[in-house]
Short mmCIF file of N, CA and C in Angstrom, two decimals:
data_model
loop_
_atom_site.label_atom_id
_atom_site.label_comp_id
_atom_site.label_asym_id
_atom_site.label_seq_id
_atom_site.Cartn_x
_atom_site.Cartn_y
_atom_site.Cartn_z
N MET O 266 12.51 58.04 96.81
CA MET O 266 12.32 57.26 95.78
C MET O 266 12.29 58.09 94.41
N THR O 267 12.66 58.44 93.43
CA THR O 267 12.62 59.62 92.76
C THR O 267 11.81 58.99 91.26
N SER O 268 10.99 60.15 90.89
CA SER O 268 9.32 59.29 89.66
C SER O 268 10.76 60.53 88.87
N ALA O 269 10.61 59.96 87.75
CA ALA O 269 11.37 60.46 85.98
C ALA O 269 9.74 61.75 85.60
N SER O 270 9.90 62.52 85.11
CA SER O 270 9.03 63.94 84.49
C SER O 270 8.95 63.42 82.97
N SER O 271 7.57 64.01 82.55
CA SER O 271 7.86 64.32 81.47
C SER O 271 7.44 65.44 81.32
N ASP O 272 8.16 65.26 79.43
CA ASP O 272 7.84 66.53 79.36
C ASP O 272 6.27 66.79 78.24
N ILE O 273 5.78 65.77 78.35
CA ILE O 273 4.47 65.85 77.57
C ILE O 273 3.36 66.82 79.02
N ARG O 274 2.97 67.98 78.55
CA ARG O 274 2.30 69.09 79.44
C ARG O 274 0.23 68.31 78.39
N PRO O 275 -0.89 69.38 79.88
CA PRO O 275 -1.56 68.55 79.04
C PRO O 275 -2.27 70.11 78.33
N PHE O 276 -2.88 69.84 77.55
CA PHE O 276 -3.00 70.46 76.05
C PHE O 276 -4.19 71.60 77.07
N ARG O 277 -3.68 72.67 76.84
CA ARG O 277 -3.46 74.47 78.14
C ARG O 277 -4.20 75.85 75.62
N ALA O 278 -5.30 75.58 75.91
CA ALA O 278 -6.16 76.64 74.85
C ALA O 278 -5.45 77.68 75.11
N ALA O 279 -4.24 78.36 76.00
CA ALA O 279 -3.71 79.07 75.75
C ALA O 279 -2.61 78.94 75.13
N ASP O 280 -1.68 78.25 74.97
CA ASP O 280 -0.65 77.88 74.45
C ASP O 280 -1.36 77.71 72.80
N LEU O 281 -2.13 77.82 72.51
CA LEU O 281 -2.45 77.30 70.63
C LEU O 281 -2.15 79.64 70.98
N GLY O 282 -2.09 80.32 71.19
CA GLY O 282 -2.82 81.74 70.78
C GLY O 282 -4.11 81.88 69.64
N THR O 283 -3.38 82.47 68.58
CA THR O 283 -4.89 82.55 68.29
C THR O 283 -4.55 81.29 67.20
N LEU O 284 -6.14 80.66 66.48
CA LEU O 284 -6.42 79.54 66.12
C LEU O 284 -6.93 80.42 64.32
N VAL O 285 -6.46 80.45 63.05
CA VAL O 285 -6.64 81.11 62.27
C VAL O 285 -7.81 79.79 61.71
N LEU O 286 -8.20 81.02 61.02
CA LEU O 286 -8.52 79.58 59.58
C LEU O 286 -9.24 79.36 58.70
N LEU O 287 -7.83 79.09 57.52
CA LEU O 287 -7.87 80.07 56.22
C LEU O 287 -8.89 78.97 55.41
N ALA O 288 -9.54 79.15 55.11
CA ALA O 288 -10.48 78.39 53.60
C ALA O 288 -10.75 79.56 51.93
N TRP O 289 -10.56 78.67 50.98
CA TRP O 289 -10.36 78.33 49.96
C TRP O 289 -11.05 77.03 48.55
N LEU O 290 -11.20 77.48 47.81
CA LEU O 290 -11.48 76.34 46.32
C LEU O 290 -10.76 75.62 45.78
N ALA O 291 -10.71 74.34 45.81
CA ALA O 291 -9.68 73.56 45.23
C ALA O 291 -10.61 72.53 44.06
N ARG O 292 -9.61 72.04 43.66
CA ARG O 292 -10.51 71.34 42.26
C ARG O 292 -10.17 70.11 42.79
N ASN O 293 -11.53 69.57 42.50
CA ASN O 293 -11.86 68.48 43.32
C ASN O 293 -12.10 67.29 42.14
N GLU O 294 -11.38 65.92 42.45
CA GLU O 294 -9.72 65.39 41.10
C GLU O 294 -11.26 64.70 40.05
N GLU O 295 -12.68 65.06 40.02
CA GLU O 295 -12.96 64.77 39.03
C GLU O 295 -12.53 66.09 37.87
N GLY O 296 -12.06 67.11 38.46
CA GLY O 296 -11.61 68.42 37.63
C GLY O 296 -12.67 69.03 37.57
N GLY O 297 -14.00 68.73 37.36
CA GLY O 297 -15.26 69.37 36.88
C GLY O 297 -15.70 70.71 38.23
N GLY O 298 -15.25 69.98 39.05
CA GLY O 298 -16.20 70.47 40.25
C GLY O 298 -15.10 71.21 41.13
N ARG O 299 -14.76 71.95 42.78
CA ARG O 299 -14.33 72.69 43.53
C ARG O 299 -14.57 72.05 44.90
N THR O 300 -13.65 72.08 45.49
CA THR O 300 -13.46 71.17 46.87
C THR O 300 -13.71 72.49 47.40
N PRO O 301 -14.11 72.87 48.51
CA PRO O 301 -13.89 73.56 49.14
C PRO O 301 -12.98 73.61 50.73
N CYS O 302 -11.52 73.91 50.89
CA CYS O 302 -10.72 72.89 51.85
C CYS O 302 -10.52 74.18 52.71
N LEU O 303 -10.55 73.51 54.15
CA LEU O 303 -10.00 74.86 55.91
C LEU O 303 -9.13 74.39 56.51
N LEU O 304 -8.09 74.87 56.25
CA LEU O 304 -6.45 74.89 56.93
C LEU O 304 -6.87 75.94 57.81
N ALA O 305 -6.09 74.99 59.53
CA ALA O 305 -6.04 75.81 60.90
C ALA O 305 -4.52 75.78 61.18
N CYS O 306 -4.43 77.02 61.95
CA CYS O 306 -2.72 76.46 61.60
C CYS O 306 -3.07 77.69 63.25
N SER O 307 -1.80 77.52 64.10
CA SER O 307 -1.58 78.78 65.04
C SER O 307 -0.53 79.91 64.69
N LEU O 308 -0.87 81.40 65.03
CA LEU O 308 -0.83 82.08 64.94
C LEU O 308 1.53 82.40 65.88
N GLY O 309 0.93 81.70 66.53
CA GLY O 309 2.32 81.34 67.32
C GLY O 309 2.43 82.56 68.15
N ASP O 310 1.49 82.80 68.61
CA ASP O 310 1.64 84.38 69.67
C ASP O 310 0.81 84.20 71.28
N GLY O 311 0.65 82.64 71.32
CA GLY O 311 0.96 82.50 72.80
C GLY O 311 1.39 82.55 73.86
N PRO O 312 1.32 82.53 75.13
CA PRO O 312 1.89 83.50 76.58
C PRO O 312 2.94 82.62 76.11
N ASP O 313 3.37 81.95 75.43
CA ASP O 313 5.19 80.91 75.42
C ASP O 313 5.51 81.11 73.96
N GLY O 314 4.91 82.05 72.85
CA GLY O 314 5.41 81.49 71.72
C GLY O 314 5.96 80.53 70.85
N PRO O 315 5.75 81.13 69.28
CA PRO O 315 5.91 79.32 68.30
C PRO O 315 6.02 78.15 68.58
N GLU O 316 6.48 77.86 68.93
CA GLU O 316 6.94 76.48 69.40
C GLU O 316 6.16 76.24 70.71
N ALA O 317 5.28 76.99 71.23
CA ALA O 317 4.43 75.89 72.01
C ALA O 317 3.45 76.37 71.52
N GLY O 318 3.06 77.06 70.56
CA GLY O 318 1.83 76.53 69.95
C GLY O 318 1.74 75.68 69.50
N SER O 319 2.64 75.67 68.17
CA SER O 319 3.07 74.26 67.46
C SER O 319 3.13 73.13 68.22
N ALA O 320 3.92 72.78 69.79
CA ALA O 320 3.14 71.53 70.28
C ALA O 320 1.65 71.79 71.01
N ALA O 321 1.07 72.81 71.44
CA ALA O 321 -0.28 73.57 72.36
C ALA O 321 -0.79 72.68 70.14
N VAL O 322 -0.97 72.62 69.55
CA VAL O 322 -1.46 72.18 67.97
C VAL O 322 -1.49 69.93 67.70
N GLU O 323 0.13 69.61 68.23
CA GLU O 323 0.59 69.04 67.88
C GLU O 323 -0.53 67.68 68.94
N ARG O 324 -0.29 68.43 69.89
CA ARG O 324 -1.46 68.44 71.53
C ARG O 324 -2.23 67.79 70.94
N LEU O 325 -3.44 69.07 70.47
CA LEU O 325 -4.69 69.06 70.21
C LEU O 325 -4.89 68.04 68.61
N ILE O 326 -3.83 68.16 68.30
CA ILE O 326 -4.27 66.88 67.29
C ILE O 326 -4.12 65.43 67.22
N GLY O 327 -3.62 64.99 68.38
CA GLY O 327 -3.58 63.33 69.53
C GLY O 327 -5.36 63.84 70.26
N ASP O 328 -5.40 64.84 71.21
CA ASP O 328 -6.81 64.74 71.69
C ASP O 328 -8.11 64.50 70.73
N LEU O 329 -7.74 64.86 69.31
CA LEU O 329 -9.18 64.63 69.25
C LEU O 329 -9.20 63.60 68.27
N GLY O 330 -7.46 62.82 68.39
CA GLY O 330 -7.99 61.13 67.61
C GLY O 330 -7.85 61.19 66.40
N LEU O 331 -6.76 62.23 65.39
CA LEU O 331 -6.23 62.66 64.57
C LEU O 331 -5.06 62.47 65.03
N HIS O 332 -4.09 62.13 63.53
CA HIS O 332 -3.01 62.15 63.22
C HIS O 332 -1.77 62.61 62.09
N ILE O 333 -1.31 63.41 61.80
CA ILE O 333 -0.08 63.00 61.05
C ILE O 333 0.33 63.12 59.68
N GLY O 334 -0.05 63.23 59.17
CA GLY O 334 0.25 62.58 58.23
C GLY O 334 -0.71 62.17 57.45
N GLY O 335 -0.99 60.74 57.12
CA GLY O 335 -1.71 59.52 55.97
C GLY O 335 -2.43 60.40 55.27
N GLU O 336 -3.24 59.17 55.14
CA GLU O 336 -5.32 58.86 54.60
C GLU O 336 -5.82 60.12 55.45
N PRO O 337 -6.39 61.30 54.89
CA PRO O 337 -8.07 61.99 55.33
C PRO O 337 -8.52 61.13 56.26
N VAL O 338 -9.19 61.35 58.18
CA VAL O 338 -10.32 60.54 58.44
C VAL O 338 -11.02 60.87 58.03
N ASP O 339 -12.12 60.19 57.97
CA ASP O 339 -13.22 60.13 56.83
C ASP O 339 -14.78 60.85 57.76
N GLY O 340 -14.67 61.92 58.41
CA GLY O 340 -15.82 62.30 59.60
C GLY O 340 -17.10 62.56 59.37
N THR O 341 -17.36 62.20 58.12
CA THR O 341 -19.08 62.04 57.10
C THR O 341 -18.95 60.09 57.65
N LYS O 342 -17.99 60.08 58.26
CA LYS O 342 -18.70 58.56 58.21
C LYS O 342 -18.67 58.11 59.21
N ARG O 343 -18.18 58.97 60.84
CA ARG O 343 -17.60 58.73 61.66
C ARG O 343 -18.06 59.86 62.73
N PRO O 344 -19.19 59.84 63.31
CA PRO O 344 -19.95 61.38 63.79
C PRO O 344 -19.96 61.01 65.29
N SER O 345 -18.53 60.09 65.46
CA SER O 345 -17.78 60.83 66.49
C SER O 345 -16.46 61.04 67.12
N LEU O 346 -16.37 61.34 65.63
CA LEU O 346 -15.54 62.68 65.12
C LEU O 346 -15.62 63.50 66.54
N LYS O 347 -14.17 63.77 67.08
CA LYS O 347 -14.70 65.12 68.13
C LYS O 347 -13.61 66.78 67.93
N VAL O 348 -14.36 66.52 65.70
CA VAL O 348 -13.55 67.68 65.03
C VAL O 348 -14.82 68.19 64.11
N GLY O 349 -15.35 69.19 64.28
CA GLY O 349 -17.07 69.63 63.62
C GLY O 349 -16.90 71.12 63.63
N MET O 350 -17.69 71.38 62.22
CA MET O 350 -18.05 72.69 61.71
C MET O 350 -19.08 72.82 61.64
N LEU O 351 -19.41 73.89 62.44
CA LEU O 351 -20.71 74.16 61.97
C LEU O 351 -21.10 75.56 60.96
N VAL O 352 -21.40 75.69 59.80
CA VAL O 352 -21.55 76.66 58.96
C VAL O 352 -22.52 77.57 59.06
N ALA O 353 -23.50 78.55 59.48
CA ALA O 353 -24.14 78.99 58.82
C ALA O 353 -24.33 80.90 59.24
N ALA O 354 -25.05 81.70 58.89
CA ALA O 354 -25.03 82.61 58.28
C ALA O 354 -24.40 83.48 58.01
N GLY O 355 -23.31 82.85 57.24
CA GLY O 355 -22.62 82.56 56.07
C GLY O 355 -21.18 82.60 56.50
N GLN O 356 -21.22 81.90 58.09
CA GLN O 356 -20.04 82.36 58.91
C GLN O 356 -19.75 80.42 58.69
N ILE O 357 -17.95 79.82 58.82
CA ILE O 357 -17.48 78.76 59.41
C ILE O 357 -17.07 78.73 60.98
N VAL O 358 -17.75 77.67 61.97
CA VAL O 358 -17.62 77.82 63.20
C VAL O 358 -16.65 76.22 63.07
N LEU O 359 -14.92 76.11 63.16
CA LEU O 359 -14.51 74.78 63.87
C LEU O 359 -14.77 74.43 64.79
N GLN O 360 -15.35 73.22 66.03
CA GLN O 360 -15.08 73.45 67.51
C GLN O 360 -14.38 72.09 67.46
N THR O 361 -13.97 72.05 68.48
CA THR O 361 -13.49 70.53 69.69
C THR O 361 -13.55 71.22 70.89
N PRO O 362 -13.46 69.83 71.54
CA PRO O 362 -14.37 70.21 73.02
C PRO O 362 -12.89 71.44 74.18
N HIS O 363 -12.59 71.61 73.19
CA HIS O 363 -10.74 72.79 73.75
C HIS O 363 -11.33 73.96 73.62
N VAL O 364 -11.26 74.16 72.08
CA VAL O 364 -11.61 75.41 71.19
C VAL O 364 -12.31 75.36 70.19
N SER O 365 -12.68 76.95 69.59
CA SER O 365 -13.50 76.28 68.83
C SER O 365 -12.88 78.15 67.54
N SER O 366 -13.41 78.05 67.13
CA SER O 366 -12.53 79.51 65.74
C SER O 366 -13.41 79.25 64.61
N GLN O 367 -13.73 80.93 64.42
CA GLN O 367 -14.52 81.45 62.95
C GLN O 367 -14.21 82.42 62.20
N VAL O 368 -14.19 81.99 60.32
CA VAL O 368 -13.87 82.53 59.27
C VAL O 368 -15.06 83.51 58.43
N THR O 369 -15.98 84.51 57.49
CA THR O 369 -16.05 84.25 56.87
C THR O 369 -15.62 83.50 55.42
N PRO O 370 -16.04 82.51 54.96
CA PRO O 370 -15.19 82.70 54.17
C PRO O 370 -16.39 83.14 52.60
N PRO O 371 -15.74 83.11 51.10
CA PRO O 371 -16.39 83.80 49.87
C PRO O 371 -17.91 82.64 50.18
N ALA O 372 -18.60 83.70 48.98
CA ALA O 372 -19.94 83.06 48.81
C ALA O 372 -19.27 81.40 48.00
N ASP O 373 -18.70 81.72 46.85
CA ASP O 373 -18.73 80.57 46.72
C ASP O 373 -17.81 79.25 46.79
N TRP O 374 -17.05 79.50 48.14
CA TRP O 374 -17.46 78.50 49.56
C TRP O 374 -18.13 77.57 50.67
N LEU O 375 -18.78 77.88 50.67
CA LEU O 375 -20.04 77.86 50.32
C LEU O 375 -21.03 77.43 50.48
N GLN O 376 -21.14 77.94 49.12
CA GLN O 376 -22.30 77.23 47.61
C GLN O 376 -21.52 76.27 47.39
N ALA O 377 -19.89 75.56 47.63
CA ALA O 377 -19.29 74.61 46.67
C ALA O 377 -20.04 73.51 48.22
N VAL O 378 -19.41 73.76 49.68
CA VAL O 378 -19.82 73.20 50.98
C VAL O 378 -20.94 72.49 51.02
N GLU O 379 -22.24 73.60 51.02
CA GLU O 379 -23.29 72.81 50.43
C GLU O 379 -23.96 71.99 49.12
N LYS O 380 -23.54 71.87 48.57
CA LYS O 380 -23.67 71.17 47.12
C LYS O 380 -23.28 69.88 47.93
N LEU O 381 -21.06 69.84 48.24
CA LEU O 381 -20.91 68.14 48.53
C LEU O 381 -20.90 68.08 50.17
N GLY O 382 -21.54 68.71 50.77
CA GLY O 382 -21.74 68.63 51.99
C GLY O 382 -20.69 68.07 53.30
N TYR O 383 -19.20 68.69 52.81
CA TYR O 383 -18.78 68.58 53.16
C TYR O 383 -17.28 69.32 52.59
N THR O 384 -15.74 69.59 53.86
CA THR O 384 -14.46 70.15 53.64
C THR O 384 -13.78 69.78 54.02
N TYR O 385 -12.80 69.27 53.28
CA TYR O 385 -11.56 69.05 53.76
C TYR O 385 -10.70 70.10 54.92
N PHE O 386 -10.05 69.50 55.99
CA PHE O 386 -9.84 69.87 56.80
C PHE O 386 -7.95 69.48 56.41
N MET O 387 -8.13 70.29 57.23
CA MET O 387 -6.50 70.52 57.99
C MET O 387 -6.21 71.28 59.03
N LEU O 388 -5.51 70.73 59.88
CA LEU O 388 -5.21 71.30 61.66
C LEU O 388 -3.50 70.53 61.54
N THR O 389 -2.99 71.92 61.37
CA THR O 389 -0.84 71.78 60.32
C THR O 389 -0.38 72.75 61.91
N THR O 390 0.37 71.43 62.82
CA THR O 390 1.73 72.02 63.49
C THR O 390 2.86 73.45 63.22
N ARG O 391 2.11 73.25 61.41
CA ARG O 391 3.44 74.51 61.20
C ARG O 391 2.77 76.18 61.36
N ILE O 392 2.82 76.86 62.03
CA ILE O 392 2.29 77.80 62.61
C ILE O 392 2.63 78.77 61.04
N CYS O 393 1.52 79.69 61.45
CA CYS O 393 1.24 81.36 59.88
C CYS O 393 1.79 81.95 60.18
N PRO O 394 2.18 82.55 59.22
CA PRO O 394 2.88 83.96 59.22
C PRO O 394 2.04 85.25 59.64
N SER O 395 2.28 85.98 60.29
CA SER O 395 1.77 86.83 60.77
C SER O 395 2.37 88.52 60.51
N THR O 396 1.48 89.22 60.47
CA THR O 396 2.35 90.74 60.15
C THR O 396 1.26 91.70 61.49
N GLY O 397 1.35 90.41 63.01
CA GLY O 397 0.86 91.29 64.27
C GLY O 397 0.06 90.65 64.53
N PRO O 398 0.10 91.60 65.80
CA PRO O 398 -1.44 90.41 67.32
C PRO O 398 -2.57 89.96 65.92
N ARG O 399 -3.07 88.44 65.93
CA ARG O 399 -4.16 87.95 65.07
C ARG O 399 -4.50 88.52 64.47
N ARG O 400 -3.15 88.36 63.22
CA ARG O 400 -3.73 88.80 61.41
C ARG O 400 -2.60 88.02 61.01
N PRO O 401 -2.96 87.30 60.06
CA PRO O 401 -2.18 85.94 59.29
C PRO O 401 -1.45 87.51 57.88
N VAL O 402 -1.10 87.19 57.11
CA VAL O 402 -0.70 87.59 56.25
C VAL O 402 -1.93 87.10 55.33
N ASP O 403 -2.12 87.65 54.60
CA ASP O 403 -2.15 87.65 53.34
C ASP O 403 -1.98 87.99 51.87
N GLY O 404 -3.00 87.49 51.03
CA GLY O 404 -2.74 87.85 49.44
C GLY O 404 -1.85 86.62 49.11
N GLU O 405 -0.29 86.85 48.63
CA GLU O 405 0.46 84.98 47.20
C GLU O 405 0.86 84.54 49.03
N ALA O 406 1.26 84.94 49.85
CA ALA O 406 1.96 84.83 51.22
C ALA O 406 0.90 83.43 52.57
N LEU O 407 -0.45 84.14 51.89
CA LEU O 407 -0.70 82.80 52.51
C LEU O 407 -0.69 81.95 51.32
N ALA O 408 -1.45 81.23 50.37
CA ALA O 408 -1.47 80.75 49.04
C ALA O 408 -0.20 80.39 49.77
N VAL O 409 0.80 81.04 49.13
CA VAL O 409 2.78 79.55 50.15
C VAL O 409 2.16 79.18 50.45
N PHE O 410 1.98 79.78 51.99
CA PHE O 410 1.78 78.69 53.19
C PHE O 410 1.26 78.25 53.41
N ALA O 411 -0.41 78.16 52.79
CA ALA O 411 -1.28 77.48 52.65
C ALA O 411 -0.55 75.91 51.93
N GLY O 412 -0.19 76.38 51.02
CA GLY O 412 0.33 74.92 49.50
C GLY O 412 1.48 74.54 49.74
N SER O 413 1.82 74.12 51.30
CA SER O 413 3.63 74.29 50.98
C SER O 413 3.20 72.45 51.40
N PRO O 414 3.85 72.58 51.36
CA PRO O 414 4.54 70.57 51.31
C PRO O 414 4.20 70.59 53.19
N LYS O 415 5.35 71.54 53.13
CA LYS O 415 5.13 71.38 54.71
C LYS O 415 4.93 72.09 55.80
N THR O 416 3.68 72.83 55.27
CA THR O 416 2.20 72.85 55.57
C THR O 416 1.89 71.73 56.19
N THR O 417 1.15 69.84 54.99
CA THR O 417 0.10 70.04 54.68
C THR O 417 0.82 68.78 55.21
N ASN O 418 2.44 68.45 55.04
CA ASN O 418 2.64 67.98 55.31
C ASN O 418 2.44 67.31 57.18
N ALA O 419 2.86 68.47 57.56
CA ALA O 419 2.51 69.12 59.11
C ALA O 419 0.99 69.18 60.10
N ALA O 420 0.59 68.58 59.29
CA ALA O 420 -1.16 68.24 59.21
C ALA O 420 -1.94 67.74 59.19
N ALA O 421 -2.75 67.29 60.09
CA ALA O 421 -3.77 66.43 60.70
C ALA O 421 -4.66 66.33 59.79
N HIS O 422 -5.74 65.36 58.67
CA HIS O 422 -6.34 65.53 57.61
C HIS O 422 -7.68 65.22 57.28
N ALA O 423 -9.11 65.85 57.45
CA ALA O 423 -9.62 65.29 58.35
C ALA O 423 -11.28 65.72 56.51
N TYR O 424 -12.17 64.76 56.40
CA TYR O 424 -13.20 65.74 56.14
C TYR O 424 -14.50 65.97 56.60
N LEU O 425 -15.15 67.03 57.18
CA LEU O 425 -15.42 67.25 57.76
C LEU O 425 -17.23 67.62 57.32
N PRO O 426 -18.50 67.04 57.47
CA PRO O 426 -19.37 67.07 57.09
C PRO O 426 -19.70 67.98 57.87
N ALA O 427 -20.19 69.18 57.02
CA ALA O 427 -20.78 70.94 57.31
C ALA O 427 -22.30 70.38 57.55
N ARG O 428 -22.11 70.76 59.37
CA ARG O 428 -23.74 71.31 59.71
C ARG O 428 -23.91 71.85 60.03
N SER O 429 -25.51 72.01 60.16
CA SER O 429 -26.04 73.49 60.50
C SER O 429 -26.96 73.70 61.04
N LEU O 430 -27.47 74.71 61.03
CA LEU O 430 -28.27 75.03 62.61
C LEU O 430 -29.65 74.38 61.73
N ARG O 431 -30.55 74.16 63.57
CA ARG O 431 -31.63 73.74 62.46
C ARG O 431 -32.50 73.97 63.56
N MET O 432 -33.99 74.44 62.60
CA MET O 432 -35.02 75.32 63.61
C MET O 432 -35.42 75.09 63.64
#
């Protein structure tokens, strides 16, 4: 008896390589305020390279109950969402059952997320450009990457509530 092999592998965090977070502010729909945005992406520096990193992000998206494209999932109304954001001591920590990542956002980003109570989150299968191990590009090249329709169309979208530590 023969069995068909499957190309689907279980999720392995190592396949992601470095998962980076990029935080910026965008004008909200009303135009008078600023919406804190958070993009998570792989640098593609895992042991099997960029293609495996992109595939790992796609598996992670599925494991989190998200989908690529379409309307954003409203995590502010869905407490069972498997991805969350902790804001503490000037840091953002993105938490999933498989991996976590953190970044220090600008002070105005922290003020905006405190005011709104959430961030607009994207997790993209597109590999972030890099200048070396664990070093995403910066400046204009990073803005072009984050704002590209190729990046946003290859992403899962969600509103993540800002959670904090309670003493």
